[in-house]
Coordinates of C-alpha atoms and ligand atoms in Angstrom, one line a residue:
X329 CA 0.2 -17.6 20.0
X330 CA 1.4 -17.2 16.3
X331 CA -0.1 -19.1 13.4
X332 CA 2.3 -22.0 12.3
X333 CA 1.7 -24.8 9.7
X334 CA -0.8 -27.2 10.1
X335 CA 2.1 -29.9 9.5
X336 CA 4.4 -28.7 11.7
X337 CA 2.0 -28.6 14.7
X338 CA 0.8 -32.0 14.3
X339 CA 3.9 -33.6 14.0
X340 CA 5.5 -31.1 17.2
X341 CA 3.0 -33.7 18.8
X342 CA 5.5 -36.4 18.2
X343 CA 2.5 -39.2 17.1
X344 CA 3.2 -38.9 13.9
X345 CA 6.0 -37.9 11.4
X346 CA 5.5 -35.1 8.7
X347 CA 5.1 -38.3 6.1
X348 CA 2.0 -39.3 8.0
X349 CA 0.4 -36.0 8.8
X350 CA 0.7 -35.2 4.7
X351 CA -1.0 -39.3 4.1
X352 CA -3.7 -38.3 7.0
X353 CA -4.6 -34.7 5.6
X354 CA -5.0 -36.5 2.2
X355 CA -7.1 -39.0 3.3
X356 CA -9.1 -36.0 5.1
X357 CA -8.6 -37.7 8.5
X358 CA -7.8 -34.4 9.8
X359 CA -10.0 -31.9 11.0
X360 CA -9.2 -28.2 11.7
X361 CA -12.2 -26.7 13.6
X362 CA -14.5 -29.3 12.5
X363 CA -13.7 -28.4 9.0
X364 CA -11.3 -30.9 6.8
X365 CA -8.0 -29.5 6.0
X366 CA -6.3 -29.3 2.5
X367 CA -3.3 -29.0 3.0
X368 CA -0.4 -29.1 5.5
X369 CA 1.0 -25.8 5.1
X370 CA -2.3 -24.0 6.6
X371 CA -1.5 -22.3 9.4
X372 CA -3.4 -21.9 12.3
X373 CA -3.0 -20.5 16.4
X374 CA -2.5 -24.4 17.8
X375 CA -3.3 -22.6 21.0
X376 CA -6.7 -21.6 19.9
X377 CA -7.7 -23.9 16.6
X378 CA -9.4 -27.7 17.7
X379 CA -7.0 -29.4 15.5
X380 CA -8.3 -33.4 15.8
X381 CA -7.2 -36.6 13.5
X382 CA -9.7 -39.5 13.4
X383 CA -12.2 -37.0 15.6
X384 CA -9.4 -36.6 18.5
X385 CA -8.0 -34.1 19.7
X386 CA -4.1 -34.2 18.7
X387 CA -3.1 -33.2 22.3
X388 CA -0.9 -30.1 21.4
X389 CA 1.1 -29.0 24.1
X390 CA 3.1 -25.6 24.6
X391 CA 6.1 -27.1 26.1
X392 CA 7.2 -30.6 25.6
X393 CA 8.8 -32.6 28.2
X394 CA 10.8 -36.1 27.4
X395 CA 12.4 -38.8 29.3
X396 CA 15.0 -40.3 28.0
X397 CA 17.4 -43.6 28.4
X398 CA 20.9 -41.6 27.7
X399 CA 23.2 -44.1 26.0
X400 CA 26.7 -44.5 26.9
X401 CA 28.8 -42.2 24.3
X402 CA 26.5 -39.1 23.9
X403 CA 27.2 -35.6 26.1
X404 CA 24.2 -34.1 27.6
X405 CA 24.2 -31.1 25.9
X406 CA 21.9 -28.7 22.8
X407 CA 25.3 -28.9 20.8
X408 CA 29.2 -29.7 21.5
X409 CA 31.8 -29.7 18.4
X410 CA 33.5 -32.6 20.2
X411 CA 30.6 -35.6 19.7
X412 CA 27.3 -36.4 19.2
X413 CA 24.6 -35.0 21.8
X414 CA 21.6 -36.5 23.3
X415 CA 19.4 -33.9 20.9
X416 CA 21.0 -36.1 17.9
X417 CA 18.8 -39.0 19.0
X418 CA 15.8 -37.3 18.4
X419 CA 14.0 -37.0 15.4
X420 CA 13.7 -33.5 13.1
X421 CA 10.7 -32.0 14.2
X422 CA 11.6 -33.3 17.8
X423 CA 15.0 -31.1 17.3
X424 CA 13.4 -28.0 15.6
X425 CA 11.8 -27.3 19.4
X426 CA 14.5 -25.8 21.1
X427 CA 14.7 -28.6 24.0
X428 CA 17.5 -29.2 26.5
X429 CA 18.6 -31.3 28.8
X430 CA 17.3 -30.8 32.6
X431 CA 21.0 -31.2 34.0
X432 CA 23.7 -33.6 33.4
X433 CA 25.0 -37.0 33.0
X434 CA 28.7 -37.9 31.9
X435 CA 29.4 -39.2 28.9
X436 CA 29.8 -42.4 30.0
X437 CA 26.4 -41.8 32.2
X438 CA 23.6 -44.3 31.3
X439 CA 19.9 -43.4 32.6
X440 CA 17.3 -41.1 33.0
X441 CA 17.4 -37.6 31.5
X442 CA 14.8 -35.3 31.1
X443 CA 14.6 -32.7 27.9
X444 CA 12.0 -30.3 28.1
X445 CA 11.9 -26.6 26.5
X446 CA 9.8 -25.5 29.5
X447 CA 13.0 -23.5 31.0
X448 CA 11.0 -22.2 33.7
X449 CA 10.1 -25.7 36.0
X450 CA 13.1 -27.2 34.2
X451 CA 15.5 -24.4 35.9
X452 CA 13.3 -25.6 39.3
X453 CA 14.2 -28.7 39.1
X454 CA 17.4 -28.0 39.0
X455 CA 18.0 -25.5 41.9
X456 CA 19.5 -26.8 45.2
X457 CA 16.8 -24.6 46.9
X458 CA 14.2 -28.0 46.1
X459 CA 16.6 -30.7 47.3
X460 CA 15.6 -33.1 44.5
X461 CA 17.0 -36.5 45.2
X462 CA 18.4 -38.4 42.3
X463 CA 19.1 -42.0 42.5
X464 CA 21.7 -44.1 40.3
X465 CA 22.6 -47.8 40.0
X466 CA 26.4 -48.1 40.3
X467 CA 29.1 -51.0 39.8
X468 CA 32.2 -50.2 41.5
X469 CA 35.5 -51.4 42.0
X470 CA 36.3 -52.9 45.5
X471 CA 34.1 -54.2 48.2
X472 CA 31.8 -51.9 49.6
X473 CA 31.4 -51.9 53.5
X474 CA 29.0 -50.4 56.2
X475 CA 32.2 -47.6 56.7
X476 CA 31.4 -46.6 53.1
X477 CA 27.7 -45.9 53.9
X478 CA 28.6 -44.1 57.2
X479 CA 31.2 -41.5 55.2
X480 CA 28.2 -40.9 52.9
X481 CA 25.9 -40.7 55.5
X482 CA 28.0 -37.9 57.3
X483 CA 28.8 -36.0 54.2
X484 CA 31.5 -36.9 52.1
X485 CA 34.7 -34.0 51.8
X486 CA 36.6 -34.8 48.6
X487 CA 40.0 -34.0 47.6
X488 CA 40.2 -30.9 46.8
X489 CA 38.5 -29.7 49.5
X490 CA 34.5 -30.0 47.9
X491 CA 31.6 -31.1 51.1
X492 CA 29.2 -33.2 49.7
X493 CA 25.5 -32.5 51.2
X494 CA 24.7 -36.2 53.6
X495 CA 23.6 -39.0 50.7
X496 CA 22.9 -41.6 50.8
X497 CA 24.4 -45.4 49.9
X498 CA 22.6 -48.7 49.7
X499 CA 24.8 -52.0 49.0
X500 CA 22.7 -54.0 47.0
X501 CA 25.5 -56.5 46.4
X502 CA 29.4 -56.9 47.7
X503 CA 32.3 -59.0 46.0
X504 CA 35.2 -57.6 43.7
X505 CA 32.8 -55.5 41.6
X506 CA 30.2 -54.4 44.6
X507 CA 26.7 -52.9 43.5
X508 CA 24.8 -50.0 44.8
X509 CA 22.7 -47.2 45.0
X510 CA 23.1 -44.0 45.8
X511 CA 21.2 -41.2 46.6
X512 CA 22.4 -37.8 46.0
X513 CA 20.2 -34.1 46.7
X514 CA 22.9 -32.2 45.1
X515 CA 24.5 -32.4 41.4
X516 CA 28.2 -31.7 41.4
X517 CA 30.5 -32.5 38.5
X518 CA 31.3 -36.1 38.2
X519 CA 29.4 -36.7 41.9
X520 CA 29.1 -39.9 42.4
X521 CA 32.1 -41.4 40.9
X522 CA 34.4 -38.5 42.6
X523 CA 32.5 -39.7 46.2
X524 CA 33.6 -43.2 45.5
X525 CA 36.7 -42.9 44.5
X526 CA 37.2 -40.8 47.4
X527 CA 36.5 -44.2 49.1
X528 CA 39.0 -46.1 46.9
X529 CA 35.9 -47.7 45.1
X530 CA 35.9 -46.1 41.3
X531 CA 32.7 -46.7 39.5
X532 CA 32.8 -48.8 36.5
X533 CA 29.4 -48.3 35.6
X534 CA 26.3 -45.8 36.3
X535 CA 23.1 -45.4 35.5
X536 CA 20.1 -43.1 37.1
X537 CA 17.3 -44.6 38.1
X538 CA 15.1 -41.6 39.3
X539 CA 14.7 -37.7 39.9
X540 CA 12.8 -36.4 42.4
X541 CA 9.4 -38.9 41.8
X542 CA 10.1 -40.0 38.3
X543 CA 11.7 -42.8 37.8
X544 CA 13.4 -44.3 34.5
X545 CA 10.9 -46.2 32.5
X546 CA 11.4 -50.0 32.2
X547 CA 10.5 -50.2 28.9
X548 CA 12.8 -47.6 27.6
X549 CA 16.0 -49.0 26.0
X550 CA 19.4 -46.7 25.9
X551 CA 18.6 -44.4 23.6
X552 CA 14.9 -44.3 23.6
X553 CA 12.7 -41.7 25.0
X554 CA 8.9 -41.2 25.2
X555 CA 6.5 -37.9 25.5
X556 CA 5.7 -37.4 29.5
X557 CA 2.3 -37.9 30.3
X558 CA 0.4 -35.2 31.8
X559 CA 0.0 -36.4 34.8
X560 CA 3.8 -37.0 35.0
X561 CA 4.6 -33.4 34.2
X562 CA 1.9 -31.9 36.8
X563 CA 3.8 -34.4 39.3
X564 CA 6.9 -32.8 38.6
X565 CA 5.2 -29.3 39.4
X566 CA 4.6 -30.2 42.5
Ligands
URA790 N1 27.6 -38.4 39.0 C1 28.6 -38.7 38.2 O1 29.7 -38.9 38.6 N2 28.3 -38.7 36.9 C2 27.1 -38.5 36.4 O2 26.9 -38.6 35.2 C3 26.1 -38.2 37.3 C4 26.4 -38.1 38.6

């Protein structure tokens, strides 16, 4: 791998910010090799140098993977001239890594999204071929009824002609705004809320909940994300 600054790698790490790697390397809390480092803009092969602060190893990893709560009001996209982007919720050494979103929510989309710059498993993910079910929270318009859960049990044909793969609804709650979930193995443009409008139930709200085995982290406010743990990542390989 090529050299890069000492710096840089430690802060790709997302524990610490630029600010604190320069404080740490000053104090000689950081050790390159066993040997304290000087300065931050040594470079080194993070693939190959044992790079540890406070005698542990920093955890550098070639690709990064996040998860993500999407707010309301930001297009998953790497850049759009027309509004903010999820990437602009990210901090600078978080943006300088070439990450992307692993498919897409709707503006007005709340939930779980995935970035990662490993385009390989991310393009995976993504392909029909592995029938990766996602699963959003919806508030709709109208009361939702058993008929509703049949026409998306049987596979929904929208208006213009468009048949939707057999997914799946779950009525969590039914009254003039109804509640569900809904399970979809596909990811067509505007899915869900084209399916249940098709039913003459528009969605006032949505939010995913899970992909494939993740699922959105509780903790995670709109906007927030957090590193993937390794384990989550080899889970997502298989
Ligand atoms: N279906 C939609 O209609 N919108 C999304 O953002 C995701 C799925």
């Amino acid at each position: 791998m090529e050299k890069q600054r000492l710096d840089k790698i430690i802060a790709s790490t997302g524990k610490w910010s630029r600010k604190d790697v320069k404080l740490l390397i000053k104090q000689g809390r950081v050790l390159v090799n066993g040997v304290p480092a000087g300065s931050g803009d040594e470079k080194c092969d993070p693939s190959e140098a044992i790079i540890a602060v406070d005698g542990e190893d920093i955890g550098y990893r070639k690709v990064t993977w996040l998860m993500m709560n999407k707010p309301v009001g930001y297009l998953s996209a790497t850049e759009d001239g027309r509004g903010e982007t999820v990437l602009d919720l990210l901090p600078q050494e978080l943006q300088r890594q070439n990450l992307f979103p692993v498919g897409r929510l709707d503006k007005d989309t709340e939930g779980l999204l995935l970035l990662t710059n490993d385009g390989v498993l991310a393009h995976k993910l993504l392909s029909p071929k592995y029938h990766i079910d996602k699963v959003y929270y919806t508030r709709v318009q109208g009361q939702l009824e058993e008929a509703d859960c049949r026409a998306f049990r049987e596979g929904i044909v929208l208006g213009d002609g468009l048949h939707c793969m057999p997914a799946e609804l779950e009525i969590l709650s039914v009254g003039e705004v109804s509640e569900a979930h809904v399970t979809l193995r596909e990811g067509k443009f505007h899915q869900v809320k084209r399916m249940l409008a098709s039913r003459g139930k528009p969605v006032r709200y949505l939010r995913r909940i899970k992909m494939g085995k993740m699922t959105l982290d509780p903790d995670l406010l709109p906007g927030k994300y957090r590193f993937l743990s390794e384990d989550e990542v080899e889970k997502l390989r298989e």
